[in-house]
PDB file of C-alpha atoms in Angstrom:
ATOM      1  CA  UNK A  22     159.708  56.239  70.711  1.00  0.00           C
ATOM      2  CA  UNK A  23     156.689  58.646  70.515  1.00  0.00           C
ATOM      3  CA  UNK A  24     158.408  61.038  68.418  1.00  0.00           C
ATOM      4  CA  UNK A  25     159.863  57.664  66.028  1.00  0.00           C
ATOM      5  CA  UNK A  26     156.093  56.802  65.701  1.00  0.00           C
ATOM      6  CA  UNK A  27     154.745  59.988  64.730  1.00  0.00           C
ATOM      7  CA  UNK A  28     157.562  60.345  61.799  1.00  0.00           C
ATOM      8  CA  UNK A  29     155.876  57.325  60.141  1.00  0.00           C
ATOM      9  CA  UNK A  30     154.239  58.531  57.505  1.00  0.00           C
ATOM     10  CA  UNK A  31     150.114  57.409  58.060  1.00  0.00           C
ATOM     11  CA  UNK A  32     150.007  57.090  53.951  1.00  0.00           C
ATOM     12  CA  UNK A  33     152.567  53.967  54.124  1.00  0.00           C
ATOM     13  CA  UNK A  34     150.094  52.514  56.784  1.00  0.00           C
ATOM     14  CA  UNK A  35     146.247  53.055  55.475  1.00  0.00           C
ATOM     15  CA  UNK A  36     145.270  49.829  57.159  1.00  0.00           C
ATOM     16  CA  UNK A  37     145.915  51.709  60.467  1.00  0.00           C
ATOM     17  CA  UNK A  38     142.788  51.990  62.314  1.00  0.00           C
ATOM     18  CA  UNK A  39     141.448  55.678  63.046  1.00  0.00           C
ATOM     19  CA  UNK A  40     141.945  56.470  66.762  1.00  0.00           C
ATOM     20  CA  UNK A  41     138.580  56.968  68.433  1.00  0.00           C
ATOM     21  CA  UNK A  42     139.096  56.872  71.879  1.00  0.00           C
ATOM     22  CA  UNK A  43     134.898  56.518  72.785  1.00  0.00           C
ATOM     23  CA  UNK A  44     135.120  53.946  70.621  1.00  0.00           C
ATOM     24  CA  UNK A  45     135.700  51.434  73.755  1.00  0.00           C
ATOM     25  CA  UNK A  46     133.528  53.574  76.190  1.00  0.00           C
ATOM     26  CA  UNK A  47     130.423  51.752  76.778  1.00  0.00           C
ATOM     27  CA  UNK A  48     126.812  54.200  75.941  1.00  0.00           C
ATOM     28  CA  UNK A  49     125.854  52.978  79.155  1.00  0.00           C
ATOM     29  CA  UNK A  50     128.251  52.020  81.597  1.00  0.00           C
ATOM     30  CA  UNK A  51     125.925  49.583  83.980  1.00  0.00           C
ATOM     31  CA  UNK A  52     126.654  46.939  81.236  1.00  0.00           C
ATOM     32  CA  UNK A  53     131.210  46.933  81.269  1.00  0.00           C
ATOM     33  CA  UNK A  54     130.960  43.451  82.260  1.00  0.00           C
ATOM     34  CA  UNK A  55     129.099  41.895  79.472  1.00  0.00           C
ATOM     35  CA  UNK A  56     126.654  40.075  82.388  1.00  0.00           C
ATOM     36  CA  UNK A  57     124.653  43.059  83.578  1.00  0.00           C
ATOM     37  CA  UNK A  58     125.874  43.190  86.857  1.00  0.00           C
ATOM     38  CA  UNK A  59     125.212  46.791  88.682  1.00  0.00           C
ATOM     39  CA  UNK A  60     128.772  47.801  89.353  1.00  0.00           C
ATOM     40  CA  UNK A  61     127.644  51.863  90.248  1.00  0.00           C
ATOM     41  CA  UNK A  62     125.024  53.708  91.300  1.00  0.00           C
ATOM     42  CA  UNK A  63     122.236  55.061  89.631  1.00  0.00           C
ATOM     43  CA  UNK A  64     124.049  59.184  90.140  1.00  0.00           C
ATOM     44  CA  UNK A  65     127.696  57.756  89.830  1.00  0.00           C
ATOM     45  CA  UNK A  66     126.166  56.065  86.469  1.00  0.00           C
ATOM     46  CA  UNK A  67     124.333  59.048  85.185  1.00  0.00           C
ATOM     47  CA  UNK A  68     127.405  61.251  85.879  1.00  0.00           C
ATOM     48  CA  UNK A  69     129.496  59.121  83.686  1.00  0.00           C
ATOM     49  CA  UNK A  70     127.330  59.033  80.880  1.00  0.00           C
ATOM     50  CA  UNK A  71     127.100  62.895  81.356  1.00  0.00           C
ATOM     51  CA  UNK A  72     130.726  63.398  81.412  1.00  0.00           C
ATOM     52  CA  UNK A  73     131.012  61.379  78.663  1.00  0.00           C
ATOM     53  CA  UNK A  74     128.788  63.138  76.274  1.00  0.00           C
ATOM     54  CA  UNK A  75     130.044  66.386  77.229  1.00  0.00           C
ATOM     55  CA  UNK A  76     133.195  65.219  76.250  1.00  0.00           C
ATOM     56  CA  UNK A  77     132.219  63.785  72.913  1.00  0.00           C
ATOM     57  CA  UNK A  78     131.048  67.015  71.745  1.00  0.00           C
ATOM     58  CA  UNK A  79     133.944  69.027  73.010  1.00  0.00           C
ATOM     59  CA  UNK A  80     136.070  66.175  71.064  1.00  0.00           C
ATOM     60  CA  UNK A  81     133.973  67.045  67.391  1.00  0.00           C
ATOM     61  CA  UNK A  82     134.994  69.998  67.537  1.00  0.00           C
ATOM     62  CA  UNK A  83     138.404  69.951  68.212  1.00  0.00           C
ATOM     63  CA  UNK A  84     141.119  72.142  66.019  1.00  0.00           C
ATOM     64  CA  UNK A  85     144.003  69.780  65.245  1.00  0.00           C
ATOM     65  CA  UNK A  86     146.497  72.149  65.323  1.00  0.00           C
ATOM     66  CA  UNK A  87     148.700  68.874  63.387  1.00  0.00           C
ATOM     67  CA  UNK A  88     147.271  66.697  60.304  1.00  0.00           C
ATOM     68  CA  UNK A  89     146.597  63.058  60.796  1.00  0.00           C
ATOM     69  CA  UNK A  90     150.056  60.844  61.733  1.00  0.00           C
ATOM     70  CA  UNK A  91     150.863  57.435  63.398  1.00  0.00           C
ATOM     71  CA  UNK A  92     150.452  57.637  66.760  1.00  0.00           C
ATOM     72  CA  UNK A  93     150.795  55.256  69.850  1.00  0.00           C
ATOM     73  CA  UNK A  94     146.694  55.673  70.916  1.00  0.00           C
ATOM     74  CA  UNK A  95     147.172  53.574  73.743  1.00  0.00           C
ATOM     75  CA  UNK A  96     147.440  54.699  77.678  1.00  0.00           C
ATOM     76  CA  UNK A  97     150.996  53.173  77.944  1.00  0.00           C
ATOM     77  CA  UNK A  98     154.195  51.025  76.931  1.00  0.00           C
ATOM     78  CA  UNK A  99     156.046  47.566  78.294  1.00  0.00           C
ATOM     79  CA  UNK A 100     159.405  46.969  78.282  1.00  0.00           C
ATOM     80  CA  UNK A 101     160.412  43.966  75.931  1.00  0.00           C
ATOM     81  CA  UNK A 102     163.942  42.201  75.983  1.00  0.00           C
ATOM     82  CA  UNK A 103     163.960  42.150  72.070  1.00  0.00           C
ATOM     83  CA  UNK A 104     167.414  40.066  71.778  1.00  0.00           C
ATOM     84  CA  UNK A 105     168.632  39.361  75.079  1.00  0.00           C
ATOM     85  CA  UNK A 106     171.035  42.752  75.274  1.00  0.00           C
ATOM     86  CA  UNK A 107     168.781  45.492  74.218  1.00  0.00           C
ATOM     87  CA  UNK A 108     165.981  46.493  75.914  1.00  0.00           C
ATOM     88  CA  UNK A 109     163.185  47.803  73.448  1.00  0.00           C
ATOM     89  CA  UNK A 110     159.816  49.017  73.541  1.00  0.00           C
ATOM     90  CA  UNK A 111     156.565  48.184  72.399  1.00  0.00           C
ATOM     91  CA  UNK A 112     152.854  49.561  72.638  1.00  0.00           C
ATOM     92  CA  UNK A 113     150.599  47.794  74.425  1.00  0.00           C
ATOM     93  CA  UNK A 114     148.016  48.461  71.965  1.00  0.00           C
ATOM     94  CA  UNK A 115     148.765  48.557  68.290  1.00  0.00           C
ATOM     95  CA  UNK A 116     149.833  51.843  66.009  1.00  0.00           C
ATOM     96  CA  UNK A 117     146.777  54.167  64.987  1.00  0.00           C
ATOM     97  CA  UNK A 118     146.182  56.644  62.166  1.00  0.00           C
ATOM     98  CA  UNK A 119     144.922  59.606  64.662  1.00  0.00           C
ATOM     99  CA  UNK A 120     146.827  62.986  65.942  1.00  0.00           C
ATOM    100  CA  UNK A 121     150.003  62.863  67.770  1.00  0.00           C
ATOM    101  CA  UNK A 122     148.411  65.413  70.277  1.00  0.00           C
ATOM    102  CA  UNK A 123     146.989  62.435  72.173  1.00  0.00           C
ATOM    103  CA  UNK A 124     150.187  60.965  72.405  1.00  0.00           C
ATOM    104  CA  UNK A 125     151.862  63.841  73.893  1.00  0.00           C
ATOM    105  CA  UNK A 126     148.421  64.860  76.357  1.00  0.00           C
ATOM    106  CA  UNK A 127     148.381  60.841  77.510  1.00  0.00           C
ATOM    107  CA  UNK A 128     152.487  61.507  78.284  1.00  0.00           C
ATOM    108  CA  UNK A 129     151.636  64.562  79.845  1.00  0.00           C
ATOM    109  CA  UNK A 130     149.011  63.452  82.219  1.00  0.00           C
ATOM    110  CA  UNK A 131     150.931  59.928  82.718  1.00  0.00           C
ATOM    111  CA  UNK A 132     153.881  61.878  84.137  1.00  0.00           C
ATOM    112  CA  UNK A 133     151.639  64.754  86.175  1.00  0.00           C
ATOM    113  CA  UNK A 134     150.142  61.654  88.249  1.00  0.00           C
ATOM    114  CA  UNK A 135     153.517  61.084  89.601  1.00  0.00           C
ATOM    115  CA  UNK A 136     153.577  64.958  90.087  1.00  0.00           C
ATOM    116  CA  UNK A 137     156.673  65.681  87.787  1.00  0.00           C
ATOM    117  CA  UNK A 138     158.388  69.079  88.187  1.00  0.00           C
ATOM    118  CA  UNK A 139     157.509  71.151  85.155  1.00  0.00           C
ATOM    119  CA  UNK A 140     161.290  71.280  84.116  1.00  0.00           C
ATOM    120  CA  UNK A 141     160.559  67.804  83.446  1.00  0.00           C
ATOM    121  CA  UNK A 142     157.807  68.431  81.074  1.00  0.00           C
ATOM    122  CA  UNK A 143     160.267  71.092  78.818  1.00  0.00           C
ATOM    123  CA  UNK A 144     162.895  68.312  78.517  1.00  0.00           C
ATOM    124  CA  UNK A 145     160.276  66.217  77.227  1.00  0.00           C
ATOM    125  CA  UNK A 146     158.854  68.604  74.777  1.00  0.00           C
ATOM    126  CA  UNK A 147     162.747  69.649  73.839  1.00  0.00           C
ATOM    127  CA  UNK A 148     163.713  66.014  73.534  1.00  0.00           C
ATOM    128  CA  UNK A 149     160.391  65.429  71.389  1.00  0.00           C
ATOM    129  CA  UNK A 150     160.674  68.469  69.290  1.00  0.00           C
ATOM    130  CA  UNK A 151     164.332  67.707  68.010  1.00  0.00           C
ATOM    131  CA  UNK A 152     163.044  64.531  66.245  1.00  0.00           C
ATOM    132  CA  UNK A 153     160.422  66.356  64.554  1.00  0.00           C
ATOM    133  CA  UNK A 154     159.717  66.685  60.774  1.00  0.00           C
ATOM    134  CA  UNK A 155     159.709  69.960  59.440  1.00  0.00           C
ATOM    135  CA  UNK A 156     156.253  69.971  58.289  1.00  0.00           C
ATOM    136  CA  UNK A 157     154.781  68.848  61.351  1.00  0.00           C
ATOM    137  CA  UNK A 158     156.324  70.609  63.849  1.00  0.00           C
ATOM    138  CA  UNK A 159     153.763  71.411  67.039  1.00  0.00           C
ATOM    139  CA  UNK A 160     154.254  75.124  67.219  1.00  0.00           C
ATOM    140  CA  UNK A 161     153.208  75.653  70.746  1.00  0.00           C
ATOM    141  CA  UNK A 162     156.161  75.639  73.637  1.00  0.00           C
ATOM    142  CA  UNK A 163     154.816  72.905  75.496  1.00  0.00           C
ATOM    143  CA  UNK A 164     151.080  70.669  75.172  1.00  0.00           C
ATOM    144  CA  UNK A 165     149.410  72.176  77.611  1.00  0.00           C
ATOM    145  CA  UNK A 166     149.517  75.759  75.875  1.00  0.00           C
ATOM    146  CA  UNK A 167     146.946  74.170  73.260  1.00  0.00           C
ATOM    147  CA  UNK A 168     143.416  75.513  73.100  1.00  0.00           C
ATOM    148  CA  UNK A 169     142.155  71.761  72.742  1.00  0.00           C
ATOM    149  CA  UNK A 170     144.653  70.431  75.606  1.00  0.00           C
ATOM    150  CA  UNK A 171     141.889  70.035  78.494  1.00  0.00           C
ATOM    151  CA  UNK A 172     139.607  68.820  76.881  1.00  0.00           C
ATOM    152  CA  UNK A 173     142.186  65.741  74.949  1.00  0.00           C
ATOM    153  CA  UNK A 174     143.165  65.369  78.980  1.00  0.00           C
ATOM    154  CA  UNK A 175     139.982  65.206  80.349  1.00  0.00           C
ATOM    155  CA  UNK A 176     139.434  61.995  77.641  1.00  0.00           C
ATOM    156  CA  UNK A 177     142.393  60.935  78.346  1.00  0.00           C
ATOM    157  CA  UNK A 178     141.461  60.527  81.870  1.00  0.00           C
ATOM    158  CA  UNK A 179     137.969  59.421  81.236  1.00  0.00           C
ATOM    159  CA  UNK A 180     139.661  56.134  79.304  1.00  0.00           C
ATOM    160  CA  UNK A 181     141.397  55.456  82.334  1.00  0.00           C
ATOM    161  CA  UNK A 182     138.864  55.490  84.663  1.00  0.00           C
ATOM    162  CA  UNK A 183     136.346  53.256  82.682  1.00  0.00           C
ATOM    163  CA  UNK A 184     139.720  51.235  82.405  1.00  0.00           C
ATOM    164  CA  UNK A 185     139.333  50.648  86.479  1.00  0.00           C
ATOM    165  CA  UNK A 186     135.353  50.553  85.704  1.00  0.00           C
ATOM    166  CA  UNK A 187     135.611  47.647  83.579  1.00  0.00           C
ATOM    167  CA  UNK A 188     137.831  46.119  86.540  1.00  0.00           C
ATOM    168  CA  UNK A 189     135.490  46.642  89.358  1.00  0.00           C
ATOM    169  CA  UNK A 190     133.377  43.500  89.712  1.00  0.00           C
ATOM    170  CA  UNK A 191     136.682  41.772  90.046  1.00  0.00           C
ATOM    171  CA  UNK A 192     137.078  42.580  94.064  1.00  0.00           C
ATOM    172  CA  UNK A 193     136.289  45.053  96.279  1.00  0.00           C
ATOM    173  CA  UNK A 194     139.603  46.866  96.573  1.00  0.00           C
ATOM    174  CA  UNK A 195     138.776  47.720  92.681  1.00  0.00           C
ATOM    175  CA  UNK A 196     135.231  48.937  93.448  1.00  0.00           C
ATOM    176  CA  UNK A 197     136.593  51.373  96.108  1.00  0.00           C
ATOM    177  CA  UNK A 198     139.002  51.803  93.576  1.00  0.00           C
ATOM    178  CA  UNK A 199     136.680  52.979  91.391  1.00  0.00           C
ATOM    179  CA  UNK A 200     134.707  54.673  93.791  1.00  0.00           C
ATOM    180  CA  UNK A 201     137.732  57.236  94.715  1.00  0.00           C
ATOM    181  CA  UNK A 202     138.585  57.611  90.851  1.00  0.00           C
ATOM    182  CA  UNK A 203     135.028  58.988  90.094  1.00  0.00           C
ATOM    183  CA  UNK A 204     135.228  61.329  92.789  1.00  0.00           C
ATOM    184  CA  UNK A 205     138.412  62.641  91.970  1.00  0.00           C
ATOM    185  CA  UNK A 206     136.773  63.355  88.376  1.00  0.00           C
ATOM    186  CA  UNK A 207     133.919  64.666  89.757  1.00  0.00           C
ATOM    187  CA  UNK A 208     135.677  67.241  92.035  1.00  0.00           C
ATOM    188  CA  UNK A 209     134.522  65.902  95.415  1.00  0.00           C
ATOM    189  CA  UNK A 210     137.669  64.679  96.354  1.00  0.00           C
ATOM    190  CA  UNK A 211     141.289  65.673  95.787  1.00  0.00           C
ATOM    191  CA  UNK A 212     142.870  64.837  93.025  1.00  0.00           C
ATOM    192  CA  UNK A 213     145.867  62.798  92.765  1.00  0.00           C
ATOM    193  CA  UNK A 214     147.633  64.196  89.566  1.00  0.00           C
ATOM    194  CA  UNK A 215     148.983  67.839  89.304  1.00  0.00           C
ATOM    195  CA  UNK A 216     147.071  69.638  86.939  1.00  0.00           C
ATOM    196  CA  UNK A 217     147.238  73.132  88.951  1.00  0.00           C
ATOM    197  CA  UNK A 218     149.943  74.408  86.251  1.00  0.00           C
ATOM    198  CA  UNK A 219     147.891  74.472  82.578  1.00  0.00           C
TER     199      UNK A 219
END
């Protein structure tokens, strides 16, 4: 499905909006919640917003190794019984115009939290590569030999902890969750996914 989406070609599509992943991030996160309520503390708050400009800088100035395509931009996809026999898939977000290294970073990380064998991640990148146009072929042997990789993963991850962020004032099994997610990014507490093998 990723590799269908990134054939598309993005000049079929210009209504597609451009993928901008700090588009969503709040500039301050005390405010997720839209009614001011302090979900974090003042450090846990400053770290974020920290992290998160780092980030945005490292992002600008990014080398694309690809040019512009179609790409999923979301964090996931849901199963859909299109016709009652097949089973199909659809983004839970809609299509972007971005890079389809965000696509295959997101997979990457997505499957590392369940700590997938690295065999795993060459029949991926196999599987992927074989549906590939010519003239955008990713000429690296897997993702996570690009120069740009950690820091498209370390959005990656960002988005999915403000995800839990925005979630946190709904109980407190969320707020602890978001309490161990922050210091996992931080570094002050193990980390769930595998990322020991760039």
């Amino acid at each position: 499905m990723t590799a269908l989406t990134h054939r598309i070609d993005p000049a079929t599509a210009p209504w597609l909006q451009e993928h901008d992943p700090f588009a969503a991030l709040p500039a301050d996160p005390d405010g997720l919640d839209g009614r001011g309520d302090v979900l974090l503390d003042e450090p846990t708050r400053a770290f974020l917003r920290e992290h998160t400009a780092q980030l945005r800088e490292e992002w600008d100035y990014l080398d694309w190794p690809t040019p512009d395509a179609v790409i999923l931009g979301g964090h996931g996809m849901v199963p859909v019984h299109d016709d009652g026999v097949h089973v199909g898939l659809l983004p839970r977000r809609p299509l972007m115009r971005g890079h389809q290294e965000w696509d295959l970073v997101a997979a990457r990380w997505r499957s590392e939290l369940l700590t997938t064998p690295r065999e795993d991640h060459r029949t991926y990148a196999d599987t992927y590569l074989s549906y590939q146009c010519e003239d955008r072929l990713l000429s690296l042997p897997y993702i996570g030999a690009w120069s740009g990789y950690r820091t498209v993963r370390d959005v990656v991850l960002l988005t999915a902890v403000m995800d839990t962020v925005r979630r946190a004032r709904l109980d407190a099994r969320a707020r602890h969750l978001v309490a161990h997610q922050v210091a996992c990014l931080r570094g002050t507490r193990p980390a769930p996914w595998n990322w020991g093998r760039d």
